[in-house]
Coordinates of C-alpha atoms in Angstrom, one line a residue:
Chain A
X191 CA 216.0 -21.9 -39.8
X192 CA 217.1 -22.6 -43.2
X193 CA 220.5 -21.4 -42.7
X194 CA 220.6 -24.1 -39.9
X195 CA 219.0 -26.8 -41.8
X196 CA 222.2 -28.9 -41.9
X197 CA 222.7 -28.7 -38.2
X198 CA 219.1 -29.6 -37.4
X199 CA 219.3 -32.5 -39.9
X200 CA 222.7 -33.7 -38.3
X201 CA 221.1 -33.6 -34.9
X202 CA 218.2 -35.8 -36.0
X203 CA 220.9 -38.1 -37.7
X204 CA 222.6 -38.7 -34.5
X205 CA 219.4 -39.1 -32.4
X206 CA 218.3 -41.8 -35.0
X207 CA 221.7 -43.4 -34.6
X208 CA 221.3 -43.5 -30.9
X209 CA 217.9 -44.9 -31.6
X210 CA 219.2 -48.2 -33.2
X211 CA 222.5 -48.4 -31.1
X212 CA 220.4 -48.7 -28.0
X213 CA 219.4 -52.1 -29.5
X214 CA 215.7 -52.5 -29.8
X215 CA 214.5 -55.4 -32.0
X216 CA 216.1 -55.2 -35.5
X217 CA 212.7 -54.2 -37.0
X218 CA 212.6 -51.1 -35.0
X219 CA 216.3 -50.6 -35.8
X220 CA 215.4 -50.7 -39.4
X221 CA 212.6 -48.1 -38.7
X222 CA 215.1 -45.5 -37.4
X223 CA 217.6 -46.5 -40.2
X224 CA 215.0 -45.3 -42.7
X225 CA 214.8 -42.0 -40.7
X226 CA 218.6 -41.6 -40.5
X227 CA 218.8 -42.5 -44.2
X228 CA 216.4 -39.9 -45.3
X229 CA 217.8 -37.4 -43.0
X230 CA 221.4 -38.1 -44.4
X231 CA 220.0 -37.7 -47.9
X232 CA 218.8 -34.2 -46.8
X233 CA 222.2 -33.4 -45.7
X234 CA 223.9 -34.3 -48.8
X235 CA 221.4 -32.5 -50.8
X236 CA 221.8 -29.3 -48.9
X237 CA 225.5 -29.4 -49.9
X238 CA 224.4 -29.6 -53.6
X239 CA 224.7 -33.3 -54.1
X240 CA 221.2 -34.1 -55.4
X241 CA 222.5 -37.2 -57.3
X242 CA 224.0 -38.7 -54.4
X243 CA 221.1 -38.0 -52.1
X244 CA 218.7 -39.7 -54.5
X245 CA 221.2 -42.5 -54.7
X246 CA 221.0 -42.9 -50.9
X247 CA 217.2 -43.2 -51.2
X248 CA 217.1 -45.5 -54.1
X249 CA 219.9 -48.1 -53.3
X250 CA 220.3 -47.8 -49.7
X251 CA 216.7 -47.3 -48.6
X252 CA 215.0 -49.0 -51.5
X253 CA 217.4 -51.8 -52.1
X254 CA 219.5 -52.7 -49.0
X255 CA 217.0 -51.7 -46.3
X256 CA 214.1 -53.5 -47.9
X257 CA 216.1 -56.7 -48.1
X258 CA 217.1 -56.2 -44.5
X259 CA 213.5 -55.7 -43.5
X260 CA 212.5 -59.0 -45.2
X261 CA 215.1 -60.9 -43.6
X262 CA 214.4 -59.5 -40.2
X263 CA 210.7 -60.2 -40.6
X264 CA 211.6 -63.9 -41.5
X265 CA 213.7 -64.1 -38.2
X266 CA 211.6 -62.0 -35.8
X267 CA 210.3 -63.2 -32.5
X268 CA 207.0 -63.0 -30.9
X269 CA 207.3 -60.0 -28.6
X270 CA 210.1 -57.7 -30.2
X271 CA 211.9 -55.3 -28.0
X272 CA 210.8 -51.6 -28.3
X273 CA 212.6 -48.7 -26.8
X274 CA 210.3 -48.6 -23.8
X275 CA 210.0 -52.3 -23.2
X276 CA 213.3 -52.8 -21.5
X277 CA 215.0 -50.7 -18.9
X278 CA 218.3 -51.1 -20.4
X279 CA 217.3 -50.2 -23.8
X280 CA 215.4 -47.1 -22.6
X281 CA 218.2 -46.1 -20.3
X282 CA 220.9 -46.2 -23.1
X283 CA 218.6 -44.2 -25.4
X284 CA 217.9 -41.6 -22.8
X285 CA 221.6 -41.4 -22.0
X286 CA 222.5 -40.9 -25.8
X287 CA 219.6 -38.2 -26.1
X288 CA 221.1 -36.4 -23.1
X289 CA 224.5 -36.4 -24.5
X290 CA 223.2 -35.1 -27.7
X291 CA 221.2 -32.3 -26.0
X292 CA 224.2 -31.3 -24.0
X293 CA 226.5 -31.2 -27.3
X294 CA 223.8 -29.2 -29.0
X295 CA 223.6 -26.6 -26.3
X296 CA 227.4 -26.4 -26.1
X297 CA 227.5 -25.8 -29.7
X298 CA 224.7 -23.3 -29.6
X299 CA 226.1 -21.3 -26.8
X300 CA 229.8 -21.1 -27.4
X301 CA 231.8 -19.3 -30.0
X302 CA 234.1 -22.2 -30.8
X303 CA 233.7 -25.8 -30.2
X304 CA 236.8 -27.9 -29.7
X305 CA 235.8 -31.6 -29.0
X306 CA 238.1 -33.6 -31.3
X307 CA 238.6 -30.8 -33.9
X308 CA 237.7 -27.2 -33.8
X309 CA 234.8 -25.7 -35.5
X310 CA 233.3 -22.4 -34.9
X311 CA 230.0 -23.0 -33.3
X312 CA 226.8 -23.2 -35.5
X313 CA 228.4 -20.9 -38.2
X314 CA 230.4 -23.8 -39.6
X315 CA 227.3 -25.9 -40.2
X316 CA 225.3 -23.1 -42.2
X317 CA 225.2 -23.4 -45.8
X318 CA 227.4 -21.0 -47.7
X319 CA 228.4 -21.0 -51.1
X320 CA 230.2 -24.2 -51.4
X321 CA 232.5 -23.1 -54.2
X322 CA 231.5 -25.4 -56.9
X323 CA 232.5 -24.1 -60.3
X324 CA 229.7 -22.3 -62.1
X325 CA 229.6 -24.5 -65.2
X326 CA 229.3 -27.9 -63.8
X327 CA 228.4 -29.4 -60.4
X328 CA 231.4 -31.0 -58.6
X329 CA 229.4 -33.9 -57.3
X330 CA 228.4 -35.1 -60.7
X331 CA 231.8 -34.7 -62.0
X332 CA 233.0 -36.9 -59.1
X333 CA 230.6 -39.6 -60.2
X334 CA 231.7 -39.3 -63.8
X335 CA 235.4 -39.4 -62.7
X336 CA 234.8 -42.5 -60.7
X337 CA 234.2 -44.4 -63.9
X338 CA 237.1 -42.9 -65.8
X339 CA 240.2 -42.3 -63.7
X340 CA 238.7 -44.2 -60.8
X341 CA 238.2 -47.4 -62.6
X342 CA 240.3 -49.2 -60.1
X343 CA 238.1 -48.2 -57.3
X344 CA 235.0 -49.6 -59.3
X345 CA 236.9 -52.8 -59.9
X346 CA 237.9 -53.1 -56.1
X347 CA 234.6 -52.3 -54.7
X348 CA 232.9 -54.6 -57.2
X349 CA 235.1 -57.4 -56.2
X350 CA 234.6 -56.6 -52.4
X351 CA 230.8 -56.9 -52.9
X352 CA 231.1 -60.1 -54.8
X353 CA 233.3 -61.7 -52.2
X354 CA 231.2 -60.3 -49.5
X355 CA 228.3 -62.4 -50.9
X356 CA 230.5 -65.4 -51.2
X357 CA 231.8 -65.1 -47.6
X358 CA 228.2 -64.6 -46.3
X359 CA 227.0 -67.7 -48.0
X360 CA 230.0 -69.6 -46.7
X361 CA 229.7 -68.5 -43.2
X362 CA 225.9 -69.3 -43.1
X363 CA 226.1 -72.5 -44.9
X364 CA 227.2 -74.5 -41.8
X365 CA 228.7 -77.8 -42.3
Chain B
X125 CA 234.7 -75.9 -48.3
X126 CA 234.2 -75.8 -52.1
X127 CA 237.8 -75.6 -53.4
X128 CA 236.8 -73.0 -55.9
X129 CA 235.3 -70.8 -53.3
X130 CA 238.2 -71.4 -50.9
X131 CA 240.7 -70.2 -53.6
X132 CA 238.7 -67.3 -54.4
X133 CA 238.5 -66.2 -50.7
X134 CA 242.1 -66.9 -50.1
X135 CA 243.1 -64.8 -53.0
X136 CA 240.9 -62.1 -51.7
X137 CA 242.9 -62.1 -48.5
X138 CA 246.0 -61.8 -50.5
X139 CA 244.5 -59.0 -52.7
X140 CA 243.3 -57.0 -49.5
X141 CA 246.9 -57.0 -48.1
X142 CA 248.3 -56.1 -51.5
X143 CA 245.9 -53.2 -52.0
X144 CA 246.8 -51.8 -48.5
X145 CA 250.4 -52.2 -49.2
X146 CA 250.4 -50.6 -52.7
X147 CA 248.0 -47.8 -52.3
X148 CA 248.7 -44.2 -52.2
X149 CA 245.1 -43.0 -51.4
X150 CA 243.9 -43.3 -47.8
X151 CA 240.4 -44.6 -48.8
X152 CA 241.8 -47.5 -50.7
X153 CA 243.9 -48.5 -47.9
X154 CA 240.8 -48.6 -45.8
X155 CA 239.0 -50.6 -48.5
X156 CA 242.0 -53.0 -48.6
X157 CA 241.7 -53.6 -44.7
X158 CA 238.0 -54.3 -45.1
X159 CA 238.4 -56.6 -47.8
X160 CA 241.0 -58.5 -46.0
X161 CA 238.9 -58.7 -42.8
X162 CA 235.8 -59.8 -44.8
X163 CA 237.6 -62.6 -46.6
X164 CA 239.5 -63.9 -43.7
X165 CA 236.4 -64.7 -41.7
X166 CA 235.5 -67.9 -43.5
X167 CA 239.0 -69.0 -43.3
X168 CA 238.9 -68.7 -39.6
X169 CA 235.6 -70.5 -39.5
X170 CA 236.8 -73.5 -41.6
X171 CA 235.8 -76.0 -39.0
X172 CA 232.2 -75.3 -38.1
X173 CA 231.9 -75.3 -34.2
X174 CA 231.0 -72.8 -31.7
X175 CA 234.6 -72.2 -30.7
X176 CA 235.7 -71.0 -34.2
X177 CA 232.5 -69.0 -34.5
X178 CA 233.1 -67.2 -31.3
X179 CA 236.8 -66.6 -32.3
X180 CA 235.7 -65.2 -35.7
X181 CA 233.1 -62.9 -34.1
X182 CA 235.7 -61.6 -31.6
X183 CA 238.2 -61.0 -34.6
X184 CA 235.6 -59.3 -36.6
X185 CA 234.6 -56.9 -33.8
X186 CA 238.0 -55.8 -32.8
X187 CA 239.2 -55.4 -36.4
X188 CA 236.0 -53.5 -37.4
X189 CA 236.5 -51.2 -34.4
X190 CA 240.1 -50.6 -35.5
X191 CA 238.9 -49.9 -39.1
X192 CA 236.3 -47.4 -37.9
X193 CA 239.1 -45.5 -35.9
X194 CA 241.3 -45.6 -38.9
X195 CA 238.6 -44.1 -40.9
X196 CA 238.1 -41.4 -38.4
X197 CA 241.7 -40.6 -38.3
X198 CA 241.8 -40.5 -42.2
X199 CA 238.9 -37.9 -42.2
X200 CA 240.5 -35.7 -39.6
X201 CA 243.8 -35.8 -41.6
X202 CA 241.7 -34.7 -44.6
X203 CA 240.1 -32.0 -42.8
X204 CA 243.4 -30.6 -41.7
X205 CA 245.6 -31.3 -44.7
X206 CA 243.0 -31.3 -47.5
X207 CA 244.5 -34.2 -49.4
X208 CA 244.3 -37.9 -49.3
X209 CA 247.8 -39.2 -50.2
X210 CA 249.8 -41.2 -47.7
X211 CA 252.5 -39.1 -46.3
X212 CA 253.3 -38.0 -42.8
X213 CA 250.1 -37.5 -41.0
X214 CA 250.3 -33.8 -40.1
X215 CA 247.7 -33.5 -37.4
X216 CA 248.8 -35.0 -34.0
X217 CA 245.2 -36.0 -33.2
X218 CA 244.9 -38.0 -36.4
X219 CA 248.3 -39.4 -35.8
X220 CA 247.3 -40.7 -32.4
X221 CA 244.0 -42.2 -33.4
X222 CA 245.6 -43.9 -36.4
X223 CA 248.4 -45.4 -34.3
X224 CA 245.8 -46.7 -31.8
X225 CA 243.8 -48.2 -34.7
X226 CA 246.9 -49.9 -36.1
X227 CA 247.9 -51.2 -32.8
X228 CA 244.3 -52.7 -32.5
X229 CA 244.8 -54.4 -35.6
X230 CA 248.3 -55.7 -34.7
X231 CA 247.4 -56.8 -31.1
X232 CA 249.6 -54.5 -29.1
X233 CA 248.9 -53.7 -25.6
X234 CA 246.4 -52.5 -24.4
X235 CA 244.5 -54.0 -27.3
X236 CA 246.0 -57.4 -27.0
X237 CA 243.2 -59.2 -25.3
X238 CA 241.8 -60.7 -28.6
X239 CA 244.9 -62.3 -29.8
X240 CA 245.1 -65.4 -27.6
X241 CA 241.5 -66.0 -27.6
X242 CA 241.1 -65.9 -31.4
X243 CA 244.1 -67.8 -32.0
X244 CA 243.1 -70.5 -29.5
X245 CA 239.6 -70.9 -31.0
X246 CA 240.8 -71.5 -34.6
X247 CA 242.6 -74.4 -36.2
X248 CA 246.4 -74.4 -36.5
X249 CA 246.6 -73.5 -40.2
X250 CA 244.2 -70.6 -39.8
X251 CA 246.1 -69.4 -36.8
X252 CA 249.2 -69.4 -38.9
X253 CA 247.7 -67.2 -41.4
X254 CA 246.2 -64.9 -38.7
X255 CA 249.7 -64.5 -36.9
X256 CA 251.8 -64.0 -39.9
X257 CA 250.0 -62.7 -42.9
X258 CA 247.5 -60.5 -41.1
X259 CA 250.5 -58.6 -39.5
X260 CA 251.8 -57.3 -42.8
X261 CA 249.2 -54.8 -43.7
X262 CA 249.1 -52.7 -40.5
X263 CA 252.8 -52.8 -40.2
X264 CA 253.2 -51.5 -43.7
X265 CA 251.0 -48.5 -42.9
X266 CA 252.8 -48.0 -39.6
X267 CA 256.1 -48.1 -41.8
X268 CA 254.7 -45.3 -44.0
X269 CA 253.3 -42.9 -41.4
X270 CA 256.4 -43.5 -39.0
X271 CA 257.8 -40.0 -39.3
X272 CA 254.8 -38.6 -37.7
X273 CA 253.9 -41.2 -34.9
X274 CA 253.9 -39.9 -31.4
X275 CA 256.9 -41.6 -29.7
X276 CA 255.7 -41.7 -26.2
X277 CA 252.5 -43.6 -27.2
X278 CA 254.2 -46.0 -29.3
X279 CA 257.0 -46.7 -26.9
X280 CA 254.5 -47.3 -24.1
X281 CA 252.6 -49.6 -26.1
X282 CA 255.7 -51.4 -27.4
X283 CA 257.2 -52.0 -23.9
X284 CA 253.9 -53.1 -22.3
X285 CA 253.4 -55.4 -25.1
X286 CA 256.7 -57.1 -24.6
X287 CA 255.9 -57.4 -20.8
X288 CA 252.4 -58.7 -21.4
X289 CA 253.6 -61.1 -24.1
X290 CA 256.1 -62.6 -21.8
X291 CA 254.2 -62.5 -18.7
X292 CA 250.9 -63.8 -20.3
X293 CA 252.6 -66.7 -21.9
X294 CA 254.0 -68.1 -18.7
X295 CA 250.9 -70.0 -17.5
X296 CA 250.0 -71.5 -20.8
X297 CA 250.0 -75.1 -21.9
X298 CA 248.1 -74.7 -25.1
X299 CA 250.5 -74.2 -28.0
X300 CA 248.3 -71.8 -30.0
X301 CA 248.0 -69.4 -27.0
X302 CA 251.7 -69.6 -26.5
X303 CA 252.2 -68.5 -30.1
X304 CA 249.7 -65.7 -29.6
X305 CA 251.7 -64.4 -26.6
X306 CA 254.9 -64.7 -28.5
X307 CA 253.3 -62.8 -31.4
X308 CA 252.3 -60.0 -29.0
X309 CA 255.8 -59.7 -27.6
X310 CA 257.4 -59.6 -31.0
X311 CA 255.1 -56.9 -32.3
X312 CA 256.3 -55.0 -29.2
X313 CA 259.9 -55.5 -30.2
X314 CA 258.9 -54.3 -33.9
X315 CA 257.1 -51.2 -32.9
X316 CA 259.8 -50.2 -30.3
X317 CA 262.3 -49.4 -33.1
X318 CA 259.8 -48.1 -35.5
X319 CA 260.3 -44.5 -35.0
X320 CA 264.1 -44.9 -34.8
X321 CA 264.8 -47.0 -37.9
X322 CA 261.9 -48.6 -39.8
X323 CA 264.4 -50.9 -41.7
X324 CA 265.0 -52.7 -38.5
X325 CA 261.1 -53.1 -38.1
X326 CA 261.0 -54.8 -41.5
X327 CA 263.9 -57.0 -40.6
X328 CA 262.2 -58.1 -37.5
X329 CA 259.0 -58.8 -39.2
X330 CA 260.8 -60.9 -41.7
X331 CA 262.6 -63.1 -39.2
X332 CA 259.5 -63.3 -37.0
X333 CA 257.4 -64.5 -39.8
X334 CA 260.0 -67.0 -40.8
X335 CA 260.1 -68.4 -37.3
X336 CA 256.4 -68.4 -36.6
X337 CA 255.8 -70.2 -40.0
X338 CA 258.4 -72.7 -39.0
X339 CA 256.9 -73.2 -35.5
X340 CA 253.3 -73.6 -36.8
X341 CA 254.4 -76.0 -39.5
X342 CA 256.1 -78.2 -37.0
X343 CA 253.0 -78.2 -34.9
X344 CA 250.9 -79.0 -37.9
X345 CA 253.1 -81.8 -38.8
X346 CA 252.9 -83.5 -35.4
X347 CA 249.2 -82.4 -35.1
X348 CA 249.8 -81.2 -31.6
X349 CA 248.0 -78.3 -30.0
X350 CA 249.1 -78.8 -26.3
X351 CA 252.3 -79.2 -24.6
X352 CA 251.6 -82.7 -23.6
X353 CA 250.8 -83.6 -27.2
X354 CA 254.1 -82.0 -28.3
X355 CA 256.0 -83.9 -25.8
X356 CA 255.3 -87.0 -27.5
X357 CA 256.8 -86.3 -30.8
X358 CA 259.9 -88.1 -30.0
X359 CA 258.0 -91.2 -30.6
X360 CA 256.8 -90.5 -34.1
X361 CA 259.4 -88.2 -35.6
X362 CA 262.4 -87.8 -33.4
X363 CA 264.2 -85.4 -35.8
X364 CA 261.3 -83.0 -35.6
X365 CA 262.0 -82.9 -31.8
X366 CA 265.5 -81.5 -32.3
X367 CA 264.2 -79.1 -34.8
X368 CA 261.6 -77.8 -32.4
X369 CA 264.4 -77.2 -30.0
X370 CA 266.5 -75.2 -32.3
X371 CA 263.5 -73.2 -33.6
X372 CA 262.2 -72.4 -30.2
X373 CA 265.6 -71.3 -29.0
X374 CA 265.9 -69.0 -32.1
X375 CA 262.5 -67.5 -31.3
X376 CA 263.8 -66.8 -27.9
X377 CA 266.5 -64.7 -29.4
X378 CA 269.7 -66.7 -28.5
X379 CA 272.8 -66.3 -30.5
X380 CA 274.1 -67.8 -32.8
X381 CA 270.6 -68.5 -34.2
X382 CA 268.9 -66.0 -36.5
X383 CA 266.3 -65.0 -33.9
X384 CA 269.1 -63.0 -32.3
X385 CA 269.7 -60.8 -35.2
X386 CA 266.6 -58.5 -35.0
X387 CA 267.0 -58.2 -31.1
X388 CA 270.7 -57.4 -31.5
X389 CA 270.0 -54.7 -34.2
X390 CA 267.1 -53.2 -32.4
X391 CA 269.1 -52.9 -29.0
X392 CA 272.1 -51.3 -31.0
X393 CA 269.8 -49.0 -32.7
X394 CA 268.2 -47.9 -29.4
X395 CA 271.5 -47.3 -27.7
X396 CA 272.8 -45.4 -30.6
X397 CA 269.8 -43.0 -30.0
X398 CA 270.9 -42.7 -26.4
X399 CA 268.2 -44.6 -24.8
X400 CA 269.8 -47.2 -22.4
X401 CA 267.1 -48.0 -19.9
X402 CA 264.6 -49.0 -22.5
X403 CA 266.6 -51.6 -24.4
X404 CA 267.8 -53.0 -21.0
X405 CA 264.1 -53.3 -19.8
X406 CA 263.2 -54.9 -23.1
X407 CA 266.1 -57.4 -23.1
X408 CA 265.1 -58.3 -19.5
X409 CA 261.4 -58.8 -20.3
X410 CA 262.4 -60.9 -23.3
X411 CA 263.7 -63.4 -20.7
X412 CA 260.1 -64.2 -19.8
X413 CA 259.5 -65.3 -23.4
X414 CA 262.6 -67.4 -23.2
X415 CA 261.4 -69.0 -20.2
X416 CA 258.3 -70.5 -21.6
X417 CA 260.1 -71.5 -24.9
X418 CA 262.6 -73.2 -22.7
X419 CA 259.7 -75.0 -20.9
X420 CA 258.5 -76.2 -24.3
X421 CA 261.9 -77.6 -25.1
X422 CA 262.3 -79.1 -21.8
X423 CA 259.1 -81.2 -22.1
X424 CA 259.7 -81.9 -25.8
X425 CA 263.2 -82.4 -26.7
X426 CA 265.3 -82.5 -23.6
X427 CA 263.3 -85.0 -21.4
X428 CA 260.9 -87.8 -21.8
X429 CA 258.1 -86.9 -19.5
X430 CA 256.9 -89.8 -17.3
X431 CA 253.7 -91.1 -18.9
X432 CA 251.9 -94.4 -19.0
X433 CA 253.0 -96.8 -21.5
X434 CA 249.8 -96.5 -23.7
X435 CA 250.4 -92.9 -24.0
X436 CA 253.8 -93.3 -25.4
X437 CA 252.4 -94.4 -28.8
X438 CA 251.1 -91.1 -30.2
X439 CA 248.1 -91.4 -32.2
X440 CA 247.9 -88.9 -35.0
X441 CA 246.6 -88.7 -38.5
X442 CA 249.0 -89.7 -41.2
X443 CA 252.1 -87.4 -41.1
X444 CA 251.6 -84.6 -43.7
X445 CA 254.6 -84.0 -45.9
X446 CA 255.4 -80.2 -45.6
X447 CA 257.8 -79.3 -48.5
X448 CA 258.5 -75.8 -47.3
X449 CA 259.6 -76.9 -43.9
X450 CA 263.2 -77.8 -44.2
X451 CA 264.2 -74.5 -45.9
X452 CA 262.2 -72.6 -43.4
X453 CA 264.0 -74.4 -40.4
X454 CA 267.4 -73.6 -42.1
X455 CA 266.4 -70.0 -42.5
X456 CA 265.0 -69.6 -39.1
X457 CA 268.2 -70.8 -37.4
X458 CA 271.3 -70.0 -39.6
X459 CA 270.8 -66.6 -40.9
X460 CA 272.8 -64.8 -38.3
X461 CA 276.0 -64.5 -40.5
X462 CA 273.9 -62.8 -43.2
X463 CA 273.2 -59.7 -40.9
X464 CA 275.0 -57.4 -43.1
X465 CA 272.5 -58.0 -45.9
X466 CA 269.8 -56.2 -44.0
X467 CA 270.8 -53.2 -46.1
X468 CA 268.6 -54.5 -48.7
X469 CA 265.7 -53.7 -46.7
X470 CA 266.2 -50.0 -47.1

């Protein structure tokens, strides 16, 4: 099972995305977002990116999702929708699950899968030697490079975040 | 809006487009598009009423979908070529997805449905920014990937856009919707010649922006958003009426005005590439555009529509002085003799 751990985690990833795309109340959407965040962290860590995985947990789940949970709790309604309360929501969820199951069976059974791009069945998902150099890990060097060669990216993303806050305050301010 | 915040947000719109146009890394281009989208939302929502909120939401949804498709195309390109630089997109799947994403951003058929609705829901100045500045960024990316675009898809979208832009504008009396359909048709002309000669796309973009700026500024000056309101401008500023006539005829592509220049060059370039039926069809469909421009000039400058006496005195806020307007009017009507200068766009 450990060879196919990335495949399993990816399937759980997609299932939790289906879970919140079928639009239950945002509280439950946040719940499956936590699951998908954790699973996504697992996928990244299996490729050797331990730092980035922990970053997902810390910043995404521990920062952004917490704030999201608080704001949703402030704006919640008396009877929030669950996946089984509304026929539409349940129908979409089951449809998404069905499509995922069919895709998984397709991947498991056939030699080569060519949906949008070709990859060779489950073999492509297994963890092989990812080819990072022996001395240092590629991923940490990437983060370090972000702050040296990639200073422009830091400036642009920092500015985008600042303007994002300004825009949101402006939009929700009203008159 | 607080002037400092407004300035910051406007500068961010500019910065977003600049980042898109100047980057060589696909990820930065995507970031530029997102920054542009994020910062233009409060500009679209300057007046706070349900119509602008709905228009901003529609704009945000369509552009965000287009950005997602763009990201997918970027990643497929990364998978197949292993690099992030902007060159030809080598994989046909990625190229098609990217063309569709950029067509969604531009408002080409079959992704044109948001353009009239969003343009109608926002104020004239916001509509101006939407229809001119926001077209620069996707067009610059199309220019850069033009060697690898699938010709069939692009030409289909272009021809359908010209048709929809002409046909859809026929039943409109609201000026913003007319300008939106005009924008769809002009985008169609621009993308039709993209694969053959990207220089002409840039020429068309330049002339189109000048003419659209002129039209919008004339509308802003007379504070008119409907044909009826425009038809009363003879009362307040009779000179503007004549200028509306000239600019609209230029937009319709009539010689000897400068709007004829891009159409002439495009038809010439297409016929040089041995496609005769296509430019003929395009020219015929541009007549639909000309018809509703002519209808505007008929009601505005050529006739005084019968109206009751109290409607003849048009009530509007104090006329704004738009300094940029006279040079724009001159440029959007008299540039035809300067056609040989288009070689500077190479």
